[in-house]
Coordinates of C-alpha atoms in Angstrom, one line a residue:
M1 CA 0.0 0.0 0.0
A2 CA 2.9 2.4 0.8
E3 CA 4.3 2.0 -2.8
L4 CA 0.8 2.6 -4.3
R5 CA 0.3 5.7 -2.2
R6 CA 3.8 7.0 -3.1
Y7 CA 3.0 6.5 -6.8
L8 CA -0.5 8.2 -6.6
C9 CA 0.8 11.2 -4.6
E10 CA 3.8 11.7 -6.9
A11 CA 1.9 11.2 -10.2
L12 CA -1.1 13.4 -9.1
G13 CA 0.9 16.1 -7.3
V14 CA -0.8 15.6 -3.9
T15 CA 0.2 15.0 -0.3
D16 CA -0.5 11.8 1.7
A17 CA -3.4 13.6 3.5
A18 CA -5.1 14.0 0.1
C19 CA -4.7 10.4 -0.9
H20 CA -7.4 8.2 0.7
I21 CA -7.1 4.5 -0.3
V22 CA -9.6 1.8 0.4
L23 CA -9.3 -1.8 -0.7
I24 CA -12.5 -3.7 -1.0
G25 CA -12.4 -7.4 -2.0
V26 CA -15.1 -8.5 -4.4
K27 CA -15.7 -11.6 -6.5
S28 CA -16.3 -10.8 -10.2
P29 CA -18.4 -12.9 -12.5
A30 CA -16.7 -14.9 -15.2
G31 CA -15.8 -12.7 -18.2
Q32 CA -15.2 -9.6 -16.1
T33 CA -11.9 -8.1 -15.2
P34 CA -10.9 -9.7 -11.8
A35 CA -9.5 -6.4 -10.4
N36 CA -10.9 -2.9 -10.7
V37 CA -9.5 0.4 -9.4
E38 CA -12.1 3.2 -9.0
L39 CA -10.7 6.7 -8.7
V40 CA -12.5 9.9 -7.9
L41 CA -10.2 12.9 -8.3
L42 CA -10.8 16.6 -8.0
R43 CA -10.5 18.3 -11.4
R44 CA -7.4 20.4 -11.9
Q45 CA -6.3 22.3 -14.9
D46 CA -3.2 20.2 -15.4
R47 CA -5.3 16.9 -15.4
T48 CA -6.0 16.9 -19.1
S49 CA -7.5 14.0 -20.9
E50 CA -4.0 13.0 -22.2
V51 CA -2.4 13.3 -18.8
M52 CA -5.1 11.2 -17.1
T53 CA -5.1 8.6 -19.9
A54 CA -1.3 8.1 -19.4
F55 CA -1.7 8.1 -15.6
C56 CA -4.5 5.4 -15.8
S57 CA -2.5 3.3 -18.2
R58 CA 0.5 3.4 -16.0
L59 CA -1.5 2.6 -12.9
R60 CA -3.2 -0.3 -14.7
D61 CA 0.2 -1.8 -15.5
L62 CA 1.5 -1.3 -12.0
M63 CA -1.7 -2.8 -10.4
T64 CA -1.6 -5.8 -12.9
G65 CA 2.0 -6.5 -11.8
W66 CA 1.3 -6.1 -8.1
L67 CA -1.9 -8.1 -8.2
G68 CA -0.9 -10.7 -10.8
C69 CA -4.2 -10.4 -12.7
Q70 CA -5.8 -8.2 -15.3
T71 CA -6.8 -4.9 -13.8
A72 CA -9.2 -2.2 -15.1
I73 CA -8.9 1.5 -14.0
R74 CA -11.9 3.8 -13.9
C75 CA -11.3 7.4 -13.1
T76 CA -13.8 10.2 -12.6
L77 CA -12.9 13.9 -12.3
M78 CA -15.2 16.0 -10.3
E79 CA -15.6 19.7 -9.7
T80 CA -14.3 20.9 -6.3
E81 CA -17.6 22.7 -5.5
L82 CA -19.4 19.3 -5.9
Y83 CA -17.1 17.4 -3.4
F84 CA -18.4 17.1 0.2
V85 CA -17.1 15.1 3.1
A86 CA -18.6 14.5 6.5
R87 CA -16.2 12.9 9.0
Q88 CA -16.4 12.1 12.7
P89 CA -14.3 14.5 14.7
T90 CA -11.0 13.0 15.9

């Protein structure tokens, strides 16, 4: 997980605090990609279609190597004003 977080933070230009990772095990039906990575990122001007396509392709290759199975990457960019979080106080 530490290596994944380092890659994501470096590639996306964010700090550890901005990189929330959750792994959820699922069983996929026959014929579907056995591993899927779902990303929701805040839109930034430097996150162009070309940049994000290259990022997702590289992440797919890394995850396929780490997991040892085919991996699909799905990435959604959202507007900052549409992002809301409600956390318990620490």
